[in-house]
XYZ file of N, CA and C in Angstrom:
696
model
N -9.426 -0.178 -16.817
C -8.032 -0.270 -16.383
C -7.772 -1.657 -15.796
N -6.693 -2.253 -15.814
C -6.213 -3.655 -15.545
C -5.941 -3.622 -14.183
N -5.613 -4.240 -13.573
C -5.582 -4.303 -11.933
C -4.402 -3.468 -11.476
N -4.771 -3.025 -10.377
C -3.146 -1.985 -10.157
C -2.502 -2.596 -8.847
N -1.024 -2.600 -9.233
C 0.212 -2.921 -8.645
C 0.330 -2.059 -7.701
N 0.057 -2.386 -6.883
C 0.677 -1.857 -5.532
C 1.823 -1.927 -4.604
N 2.874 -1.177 -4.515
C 3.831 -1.296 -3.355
C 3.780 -0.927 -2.088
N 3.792 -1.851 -1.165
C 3.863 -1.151 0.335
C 4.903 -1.551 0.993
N 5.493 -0.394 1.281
C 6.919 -0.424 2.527
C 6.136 0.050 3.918
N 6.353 -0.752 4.563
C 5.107 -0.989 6.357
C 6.149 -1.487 6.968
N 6.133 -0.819 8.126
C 6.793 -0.979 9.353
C 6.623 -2.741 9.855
N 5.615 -3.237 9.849
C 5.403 -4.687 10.108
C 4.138 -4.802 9.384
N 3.822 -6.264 9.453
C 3.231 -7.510 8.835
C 1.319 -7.120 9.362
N 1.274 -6.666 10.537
C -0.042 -6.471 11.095
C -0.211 -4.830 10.614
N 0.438 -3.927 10.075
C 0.359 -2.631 9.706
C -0.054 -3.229 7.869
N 0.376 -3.906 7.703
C 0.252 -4.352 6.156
C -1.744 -4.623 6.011
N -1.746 -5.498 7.265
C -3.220 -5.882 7.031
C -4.553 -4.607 7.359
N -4.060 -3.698 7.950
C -4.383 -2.519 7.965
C -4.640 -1.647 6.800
N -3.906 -1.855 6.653
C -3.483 -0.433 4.721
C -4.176 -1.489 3.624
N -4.550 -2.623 4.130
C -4.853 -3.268 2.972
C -6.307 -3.831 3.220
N -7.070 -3.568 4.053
C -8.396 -3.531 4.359
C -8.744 -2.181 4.230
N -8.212 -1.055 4.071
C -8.471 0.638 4.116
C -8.255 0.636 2.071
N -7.251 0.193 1.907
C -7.511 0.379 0.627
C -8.840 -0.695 -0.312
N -8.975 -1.616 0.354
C -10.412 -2.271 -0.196
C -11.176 -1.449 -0.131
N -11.372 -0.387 1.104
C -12.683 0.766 0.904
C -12.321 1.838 0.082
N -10.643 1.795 -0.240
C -10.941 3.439 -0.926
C -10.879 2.999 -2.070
N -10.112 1.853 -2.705
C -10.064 1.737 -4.246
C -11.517 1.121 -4.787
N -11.798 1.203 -5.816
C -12.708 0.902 -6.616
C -12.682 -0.219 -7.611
N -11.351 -0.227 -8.116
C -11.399 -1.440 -8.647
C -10.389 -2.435 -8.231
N -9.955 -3.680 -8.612
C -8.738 -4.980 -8.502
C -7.631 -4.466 -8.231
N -6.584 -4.702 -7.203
C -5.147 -4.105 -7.067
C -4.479 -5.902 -6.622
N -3.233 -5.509 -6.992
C -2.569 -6.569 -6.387
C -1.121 -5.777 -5.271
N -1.145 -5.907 -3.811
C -0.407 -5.513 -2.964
C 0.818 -6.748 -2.768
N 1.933 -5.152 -3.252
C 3.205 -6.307 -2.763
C 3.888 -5.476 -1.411
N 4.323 -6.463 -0.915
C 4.927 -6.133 0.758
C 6.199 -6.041 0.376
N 7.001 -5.069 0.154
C 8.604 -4.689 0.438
C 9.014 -4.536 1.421
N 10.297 -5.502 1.596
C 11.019 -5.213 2.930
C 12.234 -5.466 2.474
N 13.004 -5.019 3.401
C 14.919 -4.611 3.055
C 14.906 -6.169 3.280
N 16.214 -6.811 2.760
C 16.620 -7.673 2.908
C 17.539 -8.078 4.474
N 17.228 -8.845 4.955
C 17.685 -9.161 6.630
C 19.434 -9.127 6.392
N 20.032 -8.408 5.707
C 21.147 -8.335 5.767
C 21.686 -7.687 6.854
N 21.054 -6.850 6.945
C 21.385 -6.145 8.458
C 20.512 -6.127 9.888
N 20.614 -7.099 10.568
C 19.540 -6.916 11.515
C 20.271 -6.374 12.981
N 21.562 -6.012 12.660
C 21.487 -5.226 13.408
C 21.191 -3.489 13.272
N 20.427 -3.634 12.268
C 19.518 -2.074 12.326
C 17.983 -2.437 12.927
N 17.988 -3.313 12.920
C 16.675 -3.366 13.751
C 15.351 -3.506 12.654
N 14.053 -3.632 13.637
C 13.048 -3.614 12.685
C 12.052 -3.383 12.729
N 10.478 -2.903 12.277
C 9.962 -1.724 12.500
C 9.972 -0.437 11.623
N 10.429 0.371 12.487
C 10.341 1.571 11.892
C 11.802 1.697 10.749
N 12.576 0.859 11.542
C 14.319 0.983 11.438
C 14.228 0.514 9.892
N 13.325 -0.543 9.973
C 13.185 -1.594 8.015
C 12.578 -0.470 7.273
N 11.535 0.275 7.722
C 11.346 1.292 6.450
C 12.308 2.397 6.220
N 13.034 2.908 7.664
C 14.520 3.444 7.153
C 15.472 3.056 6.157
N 15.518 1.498 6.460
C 16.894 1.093 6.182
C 16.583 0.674 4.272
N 15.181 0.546 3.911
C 14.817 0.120 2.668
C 14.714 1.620 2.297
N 14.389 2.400 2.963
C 14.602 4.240 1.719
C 15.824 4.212 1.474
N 16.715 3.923 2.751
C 18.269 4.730 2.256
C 19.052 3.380 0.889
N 18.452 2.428 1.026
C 19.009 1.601 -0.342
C 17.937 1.943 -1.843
N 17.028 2.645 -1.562
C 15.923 2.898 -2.798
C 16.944 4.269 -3.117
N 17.568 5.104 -2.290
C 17.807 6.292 -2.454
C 19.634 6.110 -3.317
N 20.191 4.904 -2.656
C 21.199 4.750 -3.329
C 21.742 4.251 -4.453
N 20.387 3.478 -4.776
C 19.758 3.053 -6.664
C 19.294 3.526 -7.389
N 18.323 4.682 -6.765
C 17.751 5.570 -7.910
C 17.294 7.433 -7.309
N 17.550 7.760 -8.919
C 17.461 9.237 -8.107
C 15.995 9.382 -7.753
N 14.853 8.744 -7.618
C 13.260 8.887 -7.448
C 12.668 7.244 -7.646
N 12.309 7.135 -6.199
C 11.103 5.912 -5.914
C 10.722 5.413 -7.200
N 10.170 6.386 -7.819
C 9.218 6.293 -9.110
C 10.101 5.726 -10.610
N 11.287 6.014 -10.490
C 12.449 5.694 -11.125
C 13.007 4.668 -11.232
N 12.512 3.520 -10.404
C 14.051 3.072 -9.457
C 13.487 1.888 -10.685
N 14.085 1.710 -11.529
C 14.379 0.301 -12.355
C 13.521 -0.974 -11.760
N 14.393 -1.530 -10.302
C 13.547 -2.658 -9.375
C 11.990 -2.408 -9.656
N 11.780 -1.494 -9.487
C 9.963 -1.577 -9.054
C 9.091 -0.927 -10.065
N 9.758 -1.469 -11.294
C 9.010 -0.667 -12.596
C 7.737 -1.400 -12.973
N 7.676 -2.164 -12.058
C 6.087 -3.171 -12.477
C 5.087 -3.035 -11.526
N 5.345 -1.992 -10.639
C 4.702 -1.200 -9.944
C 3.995 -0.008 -10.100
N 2.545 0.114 -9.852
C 1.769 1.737 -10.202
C 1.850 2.538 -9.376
N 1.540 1.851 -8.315
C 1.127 3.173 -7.310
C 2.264 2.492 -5.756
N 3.008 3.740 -4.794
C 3.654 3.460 -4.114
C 3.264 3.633 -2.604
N 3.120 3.053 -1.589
C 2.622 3.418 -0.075
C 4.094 3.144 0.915
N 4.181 4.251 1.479
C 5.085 4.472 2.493
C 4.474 4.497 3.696
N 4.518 3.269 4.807
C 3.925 3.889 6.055
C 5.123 4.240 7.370
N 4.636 4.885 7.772
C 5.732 4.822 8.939
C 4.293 5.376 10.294
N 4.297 5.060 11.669
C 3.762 5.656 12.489
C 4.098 7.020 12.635
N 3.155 7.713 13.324
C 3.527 9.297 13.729
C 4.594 8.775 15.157
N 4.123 7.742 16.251
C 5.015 7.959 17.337
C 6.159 7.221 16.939
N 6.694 7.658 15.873
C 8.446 7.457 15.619
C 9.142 8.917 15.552
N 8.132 9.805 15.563
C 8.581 11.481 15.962
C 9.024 11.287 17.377
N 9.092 10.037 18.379
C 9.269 10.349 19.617
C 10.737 9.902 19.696
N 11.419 9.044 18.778
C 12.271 8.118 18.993
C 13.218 8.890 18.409
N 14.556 8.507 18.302
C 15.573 8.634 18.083
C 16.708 7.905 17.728
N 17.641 8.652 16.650
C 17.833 7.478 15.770
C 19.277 6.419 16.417
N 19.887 7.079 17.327
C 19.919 6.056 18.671
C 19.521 4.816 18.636
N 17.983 4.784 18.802
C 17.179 3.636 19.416
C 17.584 2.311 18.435
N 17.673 2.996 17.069
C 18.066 1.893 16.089
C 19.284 1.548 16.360
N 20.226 1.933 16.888
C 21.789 1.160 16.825
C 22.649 2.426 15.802
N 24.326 2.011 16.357
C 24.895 2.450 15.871
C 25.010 2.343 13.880
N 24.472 1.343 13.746
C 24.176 1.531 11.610
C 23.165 2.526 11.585
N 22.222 2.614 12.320
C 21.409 3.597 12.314
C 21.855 5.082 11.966
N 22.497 5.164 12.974
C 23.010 6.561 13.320
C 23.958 7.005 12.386
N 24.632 5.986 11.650
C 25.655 6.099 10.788
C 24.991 6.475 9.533
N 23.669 5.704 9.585
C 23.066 5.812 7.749
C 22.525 7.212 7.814
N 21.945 8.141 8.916
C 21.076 8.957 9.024
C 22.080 10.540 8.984
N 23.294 10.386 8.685
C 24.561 11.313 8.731
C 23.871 12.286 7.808
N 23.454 13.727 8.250
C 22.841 14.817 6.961
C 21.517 14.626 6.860
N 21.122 13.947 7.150
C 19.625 13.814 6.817
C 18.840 14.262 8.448
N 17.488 15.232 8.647
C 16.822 15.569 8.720
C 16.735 14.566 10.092
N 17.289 15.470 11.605
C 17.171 14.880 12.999
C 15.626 13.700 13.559
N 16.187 12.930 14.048
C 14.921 12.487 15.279
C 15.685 12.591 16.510
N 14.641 13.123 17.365
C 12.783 12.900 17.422
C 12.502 14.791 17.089
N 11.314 14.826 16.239
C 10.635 15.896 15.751
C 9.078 15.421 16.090
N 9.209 15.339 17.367
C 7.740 15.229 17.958
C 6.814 16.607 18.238
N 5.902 16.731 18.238
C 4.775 18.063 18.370
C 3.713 18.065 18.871
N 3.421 18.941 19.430
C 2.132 18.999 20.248
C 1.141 18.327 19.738
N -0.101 17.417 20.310
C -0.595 17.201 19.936
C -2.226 16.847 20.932
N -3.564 17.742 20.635
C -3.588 18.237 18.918
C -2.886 19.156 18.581
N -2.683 19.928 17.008
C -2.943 18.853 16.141
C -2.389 17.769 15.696
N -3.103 16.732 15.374
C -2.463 15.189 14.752
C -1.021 15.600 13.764
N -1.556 16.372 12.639
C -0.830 17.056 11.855
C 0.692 17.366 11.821
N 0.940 18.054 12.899
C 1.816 18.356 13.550
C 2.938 17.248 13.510
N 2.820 16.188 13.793
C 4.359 15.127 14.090
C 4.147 14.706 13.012
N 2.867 14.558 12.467
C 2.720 13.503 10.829
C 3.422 14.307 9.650
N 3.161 15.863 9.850
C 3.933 16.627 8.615
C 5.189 16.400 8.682
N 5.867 16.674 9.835
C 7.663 16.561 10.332
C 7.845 14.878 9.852
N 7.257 14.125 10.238
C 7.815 12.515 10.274
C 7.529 12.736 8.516
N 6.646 12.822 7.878
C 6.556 13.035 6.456
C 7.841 13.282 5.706
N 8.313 14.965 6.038
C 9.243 15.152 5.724
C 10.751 14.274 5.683
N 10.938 14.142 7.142
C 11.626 12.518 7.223
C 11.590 11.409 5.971
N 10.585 11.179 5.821
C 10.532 10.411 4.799
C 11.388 10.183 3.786
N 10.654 11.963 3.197
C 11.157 12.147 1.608
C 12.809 12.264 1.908
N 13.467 12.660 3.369
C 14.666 12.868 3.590
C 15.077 11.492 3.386
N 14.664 10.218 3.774
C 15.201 9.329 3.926
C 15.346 8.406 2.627
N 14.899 9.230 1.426
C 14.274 8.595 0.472
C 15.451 9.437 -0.700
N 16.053 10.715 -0.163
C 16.646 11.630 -0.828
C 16.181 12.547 -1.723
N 15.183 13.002 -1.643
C 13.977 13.479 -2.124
C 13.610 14.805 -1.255
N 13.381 16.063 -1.952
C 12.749 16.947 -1.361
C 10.926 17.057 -1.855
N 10.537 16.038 -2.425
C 9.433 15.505 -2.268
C 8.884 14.442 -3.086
N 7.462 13.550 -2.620
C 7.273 12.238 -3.603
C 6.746 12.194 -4.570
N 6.764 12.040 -5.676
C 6.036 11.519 -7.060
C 4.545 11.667 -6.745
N 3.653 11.889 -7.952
C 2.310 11.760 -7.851
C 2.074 10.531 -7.863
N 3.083 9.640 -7.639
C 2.088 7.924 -7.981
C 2.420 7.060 -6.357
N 3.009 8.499 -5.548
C 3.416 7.991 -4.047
C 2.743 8.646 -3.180
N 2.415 7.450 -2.156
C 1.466 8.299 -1.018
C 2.142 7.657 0.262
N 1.683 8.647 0.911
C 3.107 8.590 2.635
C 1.687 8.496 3.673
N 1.815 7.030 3.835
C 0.623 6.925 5.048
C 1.654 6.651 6.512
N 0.834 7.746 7.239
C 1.271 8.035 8.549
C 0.058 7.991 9.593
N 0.080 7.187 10.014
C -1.202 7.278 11.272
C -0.856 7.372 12.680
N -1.722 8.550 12.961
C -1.234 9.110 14.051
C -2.079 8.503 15.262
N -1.434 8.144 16.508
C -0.247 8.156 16.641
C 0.385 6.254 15.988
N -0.275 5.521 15.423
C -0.459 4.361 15.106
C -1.460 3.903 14.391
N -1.110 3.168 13.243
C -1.943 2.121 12.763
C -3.544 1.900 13.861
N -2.681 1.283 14.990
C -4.092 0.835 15.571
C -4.945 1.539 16.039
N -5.102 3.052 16.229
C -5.885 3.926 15.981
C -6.750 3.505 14.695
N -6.391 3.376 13.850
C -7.635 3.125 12.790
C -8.099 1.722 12.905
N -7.655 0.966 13.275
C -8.221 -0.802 14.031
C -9.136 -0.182 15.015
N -8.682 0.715 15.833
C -9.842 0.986 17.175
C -10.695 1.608 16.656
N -11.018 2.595 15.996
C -11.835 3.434 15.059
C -12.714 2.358 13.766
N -12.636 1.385 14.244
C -13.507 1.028 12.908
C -14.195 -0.234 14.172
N -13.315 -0.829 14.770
C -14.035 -1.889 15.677
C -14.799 -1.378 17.015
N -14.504 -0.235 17.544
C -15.287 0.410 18.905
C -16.034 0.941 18.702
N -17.265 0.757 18.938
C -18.749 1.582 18.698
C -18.339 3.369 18.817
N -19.144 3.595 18.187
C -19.036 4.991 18.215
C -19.568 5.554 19.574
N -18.543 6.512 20.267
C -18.848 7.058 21.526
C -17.996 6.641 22.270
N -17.316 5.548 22.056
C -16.635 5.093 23.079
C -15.464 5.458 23.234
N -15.196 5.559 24.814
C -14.279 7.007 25.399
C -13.242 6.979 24.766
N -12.274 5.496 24.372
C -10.725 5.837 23.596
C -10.714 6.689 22.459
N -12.000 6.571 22.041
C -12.176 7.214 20.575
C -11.643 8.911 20.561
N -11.918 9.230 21.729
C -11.960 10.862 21.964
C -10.489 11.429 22.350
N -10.095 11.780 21.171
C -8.596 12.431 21.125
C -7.486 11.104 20.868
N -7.960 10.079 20.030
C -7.208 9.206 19.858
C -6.077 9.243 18.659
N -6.040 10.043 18.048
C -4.836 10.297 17.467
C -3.704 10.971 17.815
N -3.669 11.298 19.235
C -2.720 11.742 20.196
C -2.334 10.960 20.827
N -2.799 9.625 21.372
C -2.934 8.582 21.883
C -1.781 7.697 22.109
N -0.441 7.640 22.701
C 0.274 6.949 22.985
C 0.080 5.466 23.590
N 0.491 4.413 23.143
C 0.747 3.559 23.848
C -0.924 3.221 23.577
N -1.871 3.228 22.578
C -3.486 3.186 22.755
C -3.615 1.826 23.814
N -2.893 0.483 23.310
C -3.489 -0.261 23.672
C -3.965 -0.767 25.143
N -3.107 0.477 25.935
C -2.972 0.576 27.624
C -4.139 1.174 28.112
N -4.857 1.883 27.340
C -6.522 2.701 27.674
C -7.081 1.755 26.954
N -7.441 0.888 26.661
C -8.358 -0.200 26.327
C -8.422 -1.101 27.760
N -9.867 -1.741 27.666
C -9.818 -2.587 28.831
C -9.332 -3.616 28.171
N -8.885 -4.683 28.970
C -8.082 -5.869 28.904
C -8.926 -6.761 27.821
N -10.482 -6.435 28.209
C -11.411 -7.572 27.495
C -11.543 -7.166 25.946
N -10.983 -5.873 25.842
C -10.922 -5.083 24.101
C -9.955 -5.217 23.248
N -8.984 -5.618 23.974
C -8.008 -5.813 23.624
C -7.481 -6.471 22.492
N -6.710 -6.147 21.290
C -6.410 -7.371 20.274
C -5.213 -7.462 20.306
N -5.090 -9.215 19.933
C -3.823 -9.286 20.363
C -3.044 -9.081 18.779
N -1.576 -8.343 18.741
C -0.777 -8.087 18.082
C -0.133 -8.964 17.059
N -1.386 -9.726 16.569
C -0.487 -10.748 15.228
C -1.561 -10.670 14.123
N -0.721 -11.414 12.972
C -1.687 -11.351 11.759
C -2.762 -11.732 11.505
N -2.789 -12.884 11.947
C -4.306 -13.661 12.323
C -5.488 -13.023 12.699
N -4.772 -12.249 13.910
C -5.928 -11.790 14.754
C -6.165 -10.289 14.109
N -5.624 -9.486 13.764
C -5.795 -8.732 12.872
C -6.788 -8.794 11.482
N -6.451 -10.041 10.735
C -6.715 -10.452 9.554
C -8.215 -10.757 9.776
N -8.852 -11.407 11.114
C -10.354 -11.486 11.835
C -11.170 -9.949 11.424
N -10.556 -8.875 11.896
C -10.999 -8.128 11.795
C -10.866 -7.233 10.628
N -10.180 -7.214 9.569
C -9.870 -6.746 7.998
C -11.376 -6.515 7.656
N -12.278 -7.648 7.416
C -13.523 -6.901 7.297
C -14.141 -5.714 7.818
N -14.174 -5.950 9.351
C -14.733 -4.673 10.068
C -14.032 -3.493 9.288
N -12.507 -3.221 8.981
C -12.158 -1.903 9.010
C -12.424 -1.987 7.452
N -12.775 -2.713 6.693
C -13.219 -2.316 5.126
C -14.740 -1.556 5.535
N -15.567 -2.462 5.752
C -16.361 -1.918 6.336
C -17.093 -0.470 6.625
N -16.109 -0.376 7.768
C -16.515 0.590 9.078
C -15.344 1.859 8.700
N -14.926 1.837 7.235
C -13.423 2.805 6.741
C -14.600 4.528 6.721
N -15.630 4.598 6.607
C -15.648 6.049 6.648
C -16.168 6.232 8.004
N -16.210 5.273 8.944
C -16.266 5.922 10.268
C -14.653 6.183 10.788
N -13.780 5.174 10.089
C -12.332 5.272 10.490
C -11.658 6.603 9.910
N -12.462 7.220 9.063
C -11.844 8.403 8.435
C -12.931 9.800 9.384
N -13.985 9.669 10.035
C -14.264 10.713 10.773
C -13.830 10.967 11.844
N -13.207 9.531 12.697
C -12.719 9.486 13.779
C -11.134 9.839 13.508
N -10.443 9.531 12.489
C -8.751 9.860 12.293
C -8.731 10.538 11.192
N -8.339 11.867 11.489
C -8.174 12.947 10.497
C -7.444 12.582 9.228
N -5.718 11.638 9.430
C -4.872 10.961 8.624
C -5.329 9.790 8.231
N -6.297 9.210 8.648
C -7.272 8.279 7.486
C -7.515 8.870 6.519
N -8.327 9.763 6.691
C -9.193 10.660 5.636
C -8.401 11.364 4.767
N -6.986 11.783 4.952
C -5.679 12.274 4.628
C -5.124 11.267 3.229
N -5.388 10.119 4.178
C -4.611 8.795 3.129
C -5.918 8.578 2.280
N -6.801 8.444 2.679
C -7.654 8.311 1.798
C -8.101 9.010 0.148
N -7.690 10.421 1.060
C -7.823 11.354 -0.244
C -6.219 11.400 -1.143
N -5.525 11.111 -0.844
C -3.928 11.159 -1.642
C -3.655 9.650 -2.656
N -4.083 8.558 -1.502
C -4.438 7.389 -2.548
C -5.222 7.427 -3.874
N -6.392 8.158 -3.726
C -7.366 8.202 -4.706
C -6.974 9.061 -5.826
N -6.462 10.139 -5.217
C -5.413 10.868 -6.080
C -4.332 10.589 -6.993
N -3.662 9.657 -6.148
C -2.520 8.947 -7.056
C -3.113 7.804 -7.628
N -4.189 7.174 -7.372
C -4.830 6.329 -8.213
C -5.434 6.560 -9.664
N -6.031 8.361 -9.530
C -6.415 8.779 -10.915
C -4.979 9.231 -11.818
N -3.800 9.590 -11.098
C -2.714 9.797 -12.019
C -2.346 8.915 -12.635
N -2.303 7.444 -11.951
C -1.964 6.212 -12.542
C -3.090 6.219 -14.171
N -4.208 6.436 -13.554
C -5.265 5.718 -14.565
C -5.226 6.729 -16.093
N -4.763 8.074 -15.909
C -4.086 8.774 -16.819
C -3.140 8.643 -17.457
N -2.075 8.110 -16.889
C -1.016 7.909 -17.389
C -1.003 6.577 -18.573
N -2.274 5.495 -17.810
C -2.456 4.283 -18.723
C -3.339 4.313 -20.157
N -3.822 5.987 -19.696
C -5.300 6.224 -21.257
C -4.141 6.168 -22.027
């Protein structure tokens, strides 16, 4: 099979380098990752979580299915991330375009006990496909949600095993405040991009320690063999 096209819609730029050191461990062969983001036409919707909102509800108003959509026909396989702690927020927080685009579609915050992880990641899931107009995604789309953050699986691949954040860290609000100061990484691409090895690496300790690693792991691989079917 020829190298596969990848789309990722990611909340930010340091979540990108994440999903893309995790997929060096799960794929097997050559991919090429493209970074989609809405066009800054509107920044007063904000950005974050608000950009992977605001890029479903224009995918949803071009085509009746992701998988469909004309734009991204040179694309195989599709990644949606959004965090689990956007089950806490509300669509408020984004601004009044926010609140306006989200009219009928499927309330925030749908936050849930946690454990289980499961719990806010299934509801924010759903969200998704709502935001996407979809009562569910294509086999060639996978909805990565890490609970409660991306950097749960950065801490899970760089902290020795045993070490105390590790324990119940996909419930974990705010992780980077239970880290000591000296563990700390700081929040840009660079410094992220240092550590891309470790989490290629250290990805099946990141999948024993985060249940929704192991989640994304197995749905990628999945939609990776539909692709490779579809190309026999």
């Amino acid at each position: 099979m020829s190298e596969l096209r990848v789309a990722l819609v990611a909340e930010g730029p340091t979540d990108r380098v994440i999903i893309e050191a995790a997929l060096k461990a799960i794929l097997s062969g050559p991919f090429f990752l493209g970074f989609l983001r809405p066009e800054k036409i509107r920044p007063d919707m904000g950005g974050g979580w608000c950009d992977v909102f605001k890029w479903c509800r224009e995918t949803a108003a071009r085509a009746a299915s992701l998988e469909d959509d004309p734009t991204l026909e040179n694309y195989d396989l599709f990644i949606l991330h959004l965090d689990a702690d956007v089950a806490e927020v509300t669509y408020e927080n984004g601004g009044a375009p926010v609140v306006a685009a989200s009219q009928g579609l499927l309330p925030l915050p749908c936050s849930s006990p946690c454990p289980p992880a499961s719990g806010a990641v299934d509801e924010l899931r759903k969200r998704l496909t709502s935001w996407l107009g979809v009562t569910t995604v294509g086999p060639r789309t996978v909805l990565c949600v890490p609970s409660k953050s991306s950097e749960a699986w950065l801490a899970a691949a760089v902290l020795p095993t045993g070490h105390a954040v590790l324990a119940g860290i996909e419930c974990a609000l705010h992780l980077e405040a239970r880290l000591p100061k000296a563990q700390r990484i700081q929040k840009s691409q660079r410094a992220y991009q240092e550590r891309a090895p470790t989490i290629k690496s250290q990805w099946s300790q990141v999948e024993k320690v985060c249940s929704q690693a192991l989640r994304f792991s197995t749905e990628v691989r999945v939609a990776a063999a539909v692709v490779a079917l579809t190309a026999d």
